[in-house]
């Protein structure tokens, strides 16, 4: 259990009883009494009106409730800005999910925060990606999640065509273009591909598992090592 979830549960458990001991909380949350003492002290410092002390028990005064998730006007504006930018640069399915999530967030804001967020004069053009690139991006993202191999027709920077079977590992946004990284079975190595240079893509029924030397973590480690070598001072 995450600590934030544990703190929330402590408040709920104390609210539901007239007097709650640290031992009871520790047993319910499967932590030590010492952890409970520390968590309760942190909640008290954050303004939660927990009364009592270690060894006696805890209670919360009548009328206290956990406030709903709230954002400041600046935080709400930042969320709207992020959502607007993201919707122009992601695939259709994710763009719809962003819109749904944003509506849920806006619905629980205070009136002032909502007006401020919705009036934010920051927009992203809807034509940032063409429809073909958006569709391919969604296919790739879903294949990464489902861990299915892909067959694709690809053109390199010079326009030379090739057909590849790859294990998709991740999609990357570079400010102007999307790329995706994969383990290429033709080259038997990692390769990066620009999504807008894919002519045709087919999701294969074959799924893949992580194998040593063919994972995203290994690719990222390799890139990090290459970056360190590039940045290190050259010996004369």
mmCIF file of C-alpha atoms in Angstrom:
data_model
loop_
_atom_site.group_PDB
_atom_site.id
_atom_site.type_symbol
_atom_site.label_atom_id
_atom_site.label_comp_id
_atom_site.label_asym_id
_atom_site.label_seq_id
_atom_site.Cartn_x
_atom_site.Cartn_y
_atom_site.Cartn_z
ATOM 1 C CA UNK A 1 0.000 0.000 0.000
ATOM 2 C CA UNK A 2 1.293 3.448 -0.890
ATOM 3 C CA UNK A 3 1.899 5.761 2.054
ATOM 4 C CA UNK A 4 -0.645 8.281 0.746
ATOM 5 C CA UNK A 5 -3.267 5.518 0.683
ATOM 6 C CA UNK A 6 -2.287 4.434 4.188
ATOM 7 C CA UNK A 7 -2.681 7.964 5.545
ATOM 8 C CA UNK A 8 -6.125 8.194 3.984
ATOM 9 C CA UNK A 9 -7.098 4.856 5.509
ATOM 10 C CA UNK A 10 -5.898 5.970 8.951
ATOM 11 C CA UNK A 11 -8.192 8.997 8.822
ATOM 12 C CA UNK A 12 -11.138 6.860 7.727
ATOM 13 C CA UNK A 13 -10.547 4.253 10.435
ATOM 14 C CA UNK A 14 -10.244 6.847 13.191
ATOM 15 C CA UNK A 15 -13.376 8.648 11.977
ATOM 16 C CA UNK A 16 -15.367 5.413 12.146
ATOM 17 C CA UNK A 17 -14.678 4.672 15.847
ATOM 18 C CA UNK A 18 -15.058 6.546 19.121
ATOM 19 C CA UNK A 19 -11.501 5.699 20.116
ATOM 20 C CA UNK A 20 -8.924 3.959 17.982
ATOM 21 C CA UNK A 21 -5.659 2.564 19.274
ATOM 22 C CA UNK A 22 -2.407 2.460 17.368
ATOM 23 C CA UNK A 23 -2.366 -1.315 17.762
ATOM 24 C CA UNK A 24 -5.747 -1.622 16.064
ATOM 25 C CA UNK A 25 -4.584 0.591 13.198
ATOM 26 C CA UNK A 26 -1.329 -1.322 12.867
ATOM 27 C CA UNK A 27 -3.161 -4.650 12.645
ATOM 28 C CA UNK A 28 -5.665 -3.384 10.077
ATOM 29 C CA UNK A 29 -2.977 -1.793 7.895
ATOM 30 C CA UNK A 30 -0.381 -4.522 8.463
ATOM 31 C CA UNK A 31 2.323 -2.142 9.661
ATOM 32 C CA UNK A 32 4.113 -1.613 12.970
ATOM 33 C CA UNK A 33 2.801 0.514 15.829
ATOM 34 C CA UNK A 34 5.788 2.785 15.309
ATOM 35 C CA UNK A 35 4.756 3.405 11.706
ATOM 36 C CA UNK A 36 1.262 4.355 12.899
ATOM 37 C CA UNK A 37 2.681 6.795 15.462
ATOM 38 C CA UNK A 38 4.766 8.436 12.767
ATOM 39 C CA UNK A 39 1.874 8.617 10.300
ATOM 40 C CA UNK A 40 -0.529 10.100 12.826
ATOM 41 C CA UNK A 41 2.051 12.718 13.811
ATOM 42 C CA UNK A 42 2.460 13.655 10.151
ATOM 43 C CA UNK A 43 -1.317 13.962 9.732
ATOM 44 C CA UNK A 44 -1.516 16.201 12.785
ATOM 45 C CA UNK A 45 1.226 18.439 11.372
ATOM 46 C CA UNK A 46 -0.758 18.656 8.117
ATOM 47 C CA UNK A 47 -3.773 20.004 10.002
ATOM 48 C CA UNK A 48 -5.915 16.901 10.462
ATOM 49 C CA UNK A 49 -7.556 17.387 13.911
ATOM 50 C CA UNK A 50 -6.628 14.037 15.403
ATOM 51 C CA UNK A 51 -6.887 14.079 19.198
ATOM 52 C CA UNK A 52 -5.183 11.677 21.587
ATOM 53 C CA UNK A 53 -1.714 10.242 21.857
ATOM 54 C CA UNK A 54 0.323 7.083 21.544
ATOM 55 C CA UNK A 55 -0.593 4.493 24.170
ATOM 56 C CA UNK A 56 -4.062 5.940 24.762
ATOM 57 C CA UNK A 57 -5.921 6.113 21.481
ATOM 58 C CA UNK A 58 -7.006 8.536 18.782
ATOM 59 C CA UNK A 59 -10.225 10.228 17.729
ATOM 60 C CA UNK A 60 -11.300 12.960 15.336
ATOM 61 C CA UNK A 61 -13.658 15.735 16.360
ATOM 62 C CA UNK A 62 -17.220 15.719 15.047
ATOM 63 C CA UNK A 63 -17.787 17.454 11.740
ATOM 64 C CA UNK A 64 -14.411 16.712 10.224
ATOM 65 C CA UNK A 65 -14.397 15.146 6.777
ATOM 66 C CA UNK A 66 -11.740 14.435 4.202
ATOM 67 C CA UNK A 67 -12.028 17.232 1.634
ATOM 68 C CA UNK A 68 -12.500 16.300 -2.019
ATOM 69 C CA UNK A 69 -9.537 16.470 -4.335
ATOM 70 C CA UNK A 70 -9.019 20.181 -5.025
ATOM 71 C CA UNK A 71 -6.618 22.199 -7.113
ATOM 72 C CA UNK A 72 -5.517 25.812 -6.950
ATOM 73 C CA UNK A 73 -6.328 28.046 -9.906
ATOM 74 C CA UNK A 74 -2.747 27.730 -11.144
ATOM 75 C CA UNK A 75 -2.823 23.922 -10.821
ATOM 76 C CA UNK A 76 -6.136 23.723 -12.657
ATOM 77 C CA UNK A 77 -4.803 25.942 -15.446
ATOM 78 C CA UNK A 78 -1.707 23.749 -15.730
ATOM 79 C CA UNK A 79 -3.876 20.641 -16.093
ATOM 80 C CA UNK A 80 -5.990 22.258 -18.820
ATOM 81 C CA UNK A 81 -2.870 23.426 -20.674
ATOM 82 C CA UNK A 82 -1.314 19.958 -20.481
ATOM 83 C CA UNK A 83 -4.517 18.307 -21.693
ATOM 84 C CA UNK A 84 -4.928 20.672 -24.639
ATOM 85 C CA UNK A 85 -1.348 20.159 -25.740
ATOM 86 C CA UNK A 86 -1.500 16.403 -25.320
ATOM 87 C CA UNK A 87 -4.750 16.026 -27.257
ATOM 88 C CA UNK A 88 -3.068 17.393 -30.378
ATOM 89 C CA UNK A 89 -0.138 15.013 -30.167
ATOM 90 C CA UNK A 90 -1.624 11.673 -29.158
ATOM 91 C CA UNK A 91 -3.783 9.097 -30.892
ATOM 92 C CA UNK A 92 -7.596 9.403 -31.098
ATOM 93 C CA UNK A 93 -8.384 6.916 -28.328
ATOM 94 C CA UNK A 94 -6.071 8.574 -25.829
ATOM 95 C CA UNK A 95 -7.290 12.040 -26.855
ATOM 96 C CA UNK A 96 -10.845 10.981 -25.971
ATOM 97 C CA UNK A 97 -9.679 9.608 -22.625
ATOM 98 C CA UNK A 98 -7.900 12.894 -21.894
ATOM 99 C CA UNK A 99 -11.096 14.818 -22.634
ATOM 100 C CA UNK A 100 -13.097 12.560 -20.310
ATOM 101 C CA UNK A 101 -10.530 12.883 -17.524
ATOM 102 C CA UNK A 102 -10.402 16.652 -17.936
ATOM 103 C CA UNK A 103 -14.187 16.915 -17.675
ATOM 104 C CA UNK A 104 -14.086 14.944 -14.415
ATOM 105 C CA UNK A 105 -11.405 17.225 -13.004
ATOM 106 C CA UNK A 106 -13.240 20.393 -14.028
ATOM 107 C CA UNK A 107 -16.474 19.124 -12.482
ATOM 108 C CA UNK A 108 -14.990 19.079 -8.961
ATOM 109 C CA UNK A 109 -13.216 22.437 -9.111
ATOM 110 C CA UNK A 110 -14.440 25.475 -7.279
ATOM 111 C CA UNK A 111 -16.336 27.906 -9.547
ATOM 112 C CA UNK A 112 -13.446 30.395 -9.555
ATOM 113 C CA UNK A 113 -10.849 27.737 -10.402
ATOM 114 C CA UNK A 114 -13.027 26.290 -13.146
ATOM 115 C CA UNK A 115 -13.634 29.670 -14.796
ATOM 116 C CA UNK A 116 -9.930 30.451 -14.624
ATOM 117 C CA UNK A 117 -8.956 27.081 -16.108
ATOM 118 C CA UNK A 118 -11.501 27.135 -18.928
ATOM 119 C CA UNK A 119 -10.575 30.701 -19.931
ATOM 120 C CA UNK A 120 -6.893 29.840 -20.285
ATOM 121 C CA UNK A 121 -5.672 31.398 -23.547
ATOM 122 C CA UNK A 122 -3.370 28.557 -24.494
ATOM 123 C CA UNK A 123 -4.246 26.257 -27.365
ATOM 124 C CA UNK A 124 -2.628 23.623 -29.572
ATOM 125 C CA UNK A 125 -3.567 23.215 -33.254
ATOM 126 C CA UNK A 126 -5.738 20.206 -33.967
ATOM 127 C CA UNK A 127 -3.726 19.424 -37.108
ATOM 128 C CA UNK A 128 -0.431 18.751 -35.299
ATOM 129 C CA UNK A 129 -0.555 15.148 -36.553
ATOM 130 C CA UNK A 130 -2.195 13.874 -39.716
ATOM 131 C CA UNK A 131 -4.876 11.208 -39.416
ATOM 132 C CA UNK A 132 -2.609 8.448 -40.723
ATOM 133 C CA UNK A 133 0.092 9.145 -38.141
ATOM 134 C CA UNK A 134 -2.508 9.290 -35.369
ATOM 135 C CA UNK A 135 -3.908 5.908 -36.380
ATOM 136 C CA UNK A 136 -0.458 4.318 -36.551
ATOM 137 C CA UNK A 137 0.466 5.806 -33.181
ATOM 138 C CA UNK A 138 -2.585 4.195 -31.593
ATOM 139 C CA UNK A 139 -1.783 0.847 -33.196
ATOM 140 C CA UNK A 140 1.793 1.016 -31.925
ATOM 141 C CA UNK A 141 0.836 2.100 -28.430
ATOM 142 C CA UNK A 142 -1.696 -0.700 -28.104
ATOM 143 C CA UNK A 143 0.801 -3.241 -29.480
ATOM 144 C CA UNK A 144 3.355 -2.140 -26.873
ATOM 145 C CA UNK A 145 0.753 -2.690 -24.156
ATOM 146 C CA UNK A 146 -0.422 -6.053 -25.497
ATOM 147 C CA UNK A 147 3.175 -7.111 -26.332
ATOM 148 C CA UNK A 148 2.357 -8.217 -29.870
ATOM 149 C CA UNK A 149 4.813 -8.328 -32.715
ATOM 150 C CA UNK A 150 4.331 -6.094 -35.741
ATOM 151 C CA UNK A 151 5.023 -6.411 -39.429
ATOM 152 C CA UNK A 152 5.508 -3.102 -41.211
ATOM 153 C CA UNK A 153 6.565 -1.526 -44.468
ATOM 154 C CA UNK A 154 9.008 1.274 -43.716
ATOM 155 C CA UNK A 155 10.867 3.975 -45.654
ATOM 156 C CA UNK A 156 14.188 5.302 -44.367
ATOM 157 C CA UNK A 157 15.381 8.912 -44.663
ATOM 158 C CA UNK A 158 16.430 8.355 -48.285
ATOM 159 C CA UNK A 159 13.089 6.751 -49.167
ATOM 160 C CA UNK A 160 14.451 3.212 -49.460
ATOM 161 C CA UNK A 161 11.730 0.697 -48.518
ATOM 162 C CA UNK A 162 12.081 -2.321 -46.263
ATOM 163 C CA UNK A 163 9.796 -4.758 -44.508
ATOM 164 C CA UNK A 164 10.390 -5.442 -40.830
ATOM 165 C CA UNK A 165 9.061 -7.684 -38.101
ATOM 166 C CA UNK A 166 9.637 -5.991 -34.760
ATOM 167 C CA UNK A 167 8.934 -6.205 -31.071
ATOM 168 C CA UNK A 168 7.536 -2.743 -30.200
ATOM 169 C CA UNK A 169 9.010 -1.396 -26.959
ATOM 170 C CA UNK A 170 7.940 2.234 -26.619
ATOM 171 C CA UNK A 171 6.773 5.416 -28.353
ATOM 172 C CA UNK A 172 8.707 8.670 -28.012
ATOM 173 C CA UNK A 173 7.708 12.255 -28.734
ATOM 174 C CA UNK A 174 10.464 14.646 -29.877
ATOM 175 C CA UNK A 175 8.624 17.939 -30.223
ATOM 176 C CA UNK A 176 7.870 17.625 -33.957
ATOM 177 C CA UNK A 177 7.668 13.924 -34.655
ATOM 178 C CA UNK A 178 6.825 10.668 -32.926
ATOM 179 C CA UNK A 179 9.171 7.712 -33.112
ATOM 180 C CA UNK A 180 8.962 4.252 -31.697
ATOM 181 C CA UNK A 181 11.724 1.959 -30.577
ATOM 182 C CA UNK A 182 11.707 -1.766 -31.149
ATOM 183 C CA UNK A 183 13.784 -4.896 -31.338
ATOM 184 C CA UNK A 184 14.132 -5.509 -35.066
ATOM 185 C CA UNK A 185 14.243 -9.161 -36.037
ATOM 186 C CA UNK A 186 15.736 -8.281 -39.423
ATOM 187 C CA UNK A 187 18.719 -6.436 -37.920
ATOM 188 C CA UNK A 188 18.812 -8.435 -34.658
ATOM 189 C CA UNK A 189 19.268 -5.197 -32.781
ATOM 190 C CA UNK A 190 17.395 -2.212 -31.421
ATOM 191 C CA UNK A 191 16.094 0.241 -33.980
ATOM 192 C CA UNK A 192 14.176 3.498 -33.911
ATOM 193 C CA UNK A 193 11.530 4.326 -36.512
ATOM 194 C CA UNK A 194 9.731 7.535 -37.397
ATOM 195 C CA UNK A 195 6.027 6.837 -37.265
ATOM 196 C CA UNK A 196 5.282 9.107 -40.227
ATOM 197 C CA UNK A 197 7.549 6.959 -42.440
ATOM 198 C CA UNK A 198 5.557 3.771 -41.887
ATOM 199 C CA UNK A 199 3.576 2.920 -45.022
ATOM 200 C CA UNK A 200 1.744 -0.115 -43.660
ATOM 201 C CA UNK A 201 1.536 -1.789 -40.301
ATOM 202 C CA UNK A 202 0.058 -5.133 -39.272
ATOM 203 C CA UNK A 203 -0.388 -6.421 -35.745
ATOM 204 C CA UNK A 204 0.625 -10.078 -35.625
ATOM 205 C CA UNK A 205 -1.074 -12.620 -33.355
ATOM 206 C CA UNK A 206 2.317 -13.664 -31.975
ATOM 207 C CA UNK A 207 3.120 -12.208 -28.560
ATOM 208 C CA UNK A 208 6.588 -11.791 -27.125
ATOM 209 C CA UNK A 209 8.144 -11.950 -23.695
ATOM 210 C CA UNK A 210 11.090 -10.087 -22.277
ATOM 211 C CA UNK A 211 14.375 -11.691 -23.189
ATOM 212 C CA UNK A 212 17.823 -10.636 -21.980
ATOM 213 C CA UNK A 213 19.237 -7.943 -24.231
ATOM 214 C CA UNK A 214 15.943 -7.234 -26.009
ATOM 215 C CA UNK A 215 14.025 -5.140 -23.477
ATOM 216 C CA UNK A 216 13.232 -1.448 -23.241
ATOM 217 C CA UNK A 217 15.265 -1.252 -20.045
ATOM 218 C CA UNK A 218 18.298 -2.625 -21.888
ATOM 219 C CA UNK A 219 17.783 -0.128 -24.719
ATOM 220 C CA UNK A 220 17.600 2.776 -22.281
ATOM 221 C CA UNK A 221 20.735 1.570 -20.489
ATOM 222 C CA UNK A 222 22.564 1.372 -23.800
ATOM 223 C CA UNK A 223 21.494 4.893 -24.756
ATOM 224 C CA UNK A 224 22.557 6.172 -21.354
ATOM 225 C CA UNK A 225 25.971 4.535 -21.695
ATOM 226 C CA UNK A 226 26.414 6.016 -25.173
ATOM 227 C CA UNK A 227 25.464 9.446 -23.853
ATOM 228 C CA UNK A 228 28.031 9.178 -21.064
ATOM 229 C CA UNK A 229 30.744 8.168 -23.495
ATOM 230 C CA UNK A 230 29.854 11.074 -25.765
ATOM 231 C CA UNK A 231 29.889 13.583 -22.893
ATOM 232 C CA UNK A 232 33.094 12.309 -21.284
ATOM 233 C CA UNK A 233 36.310 14.297 -22.007
ATOM 234 C CA UNK A 234 38.313 12.890 -24.881
ATOM 235 C CA UNK A 235 41.805 11.787 -23.998
ATOM 236 C CA UNK A 236 44.583 13.433 -25.998
#
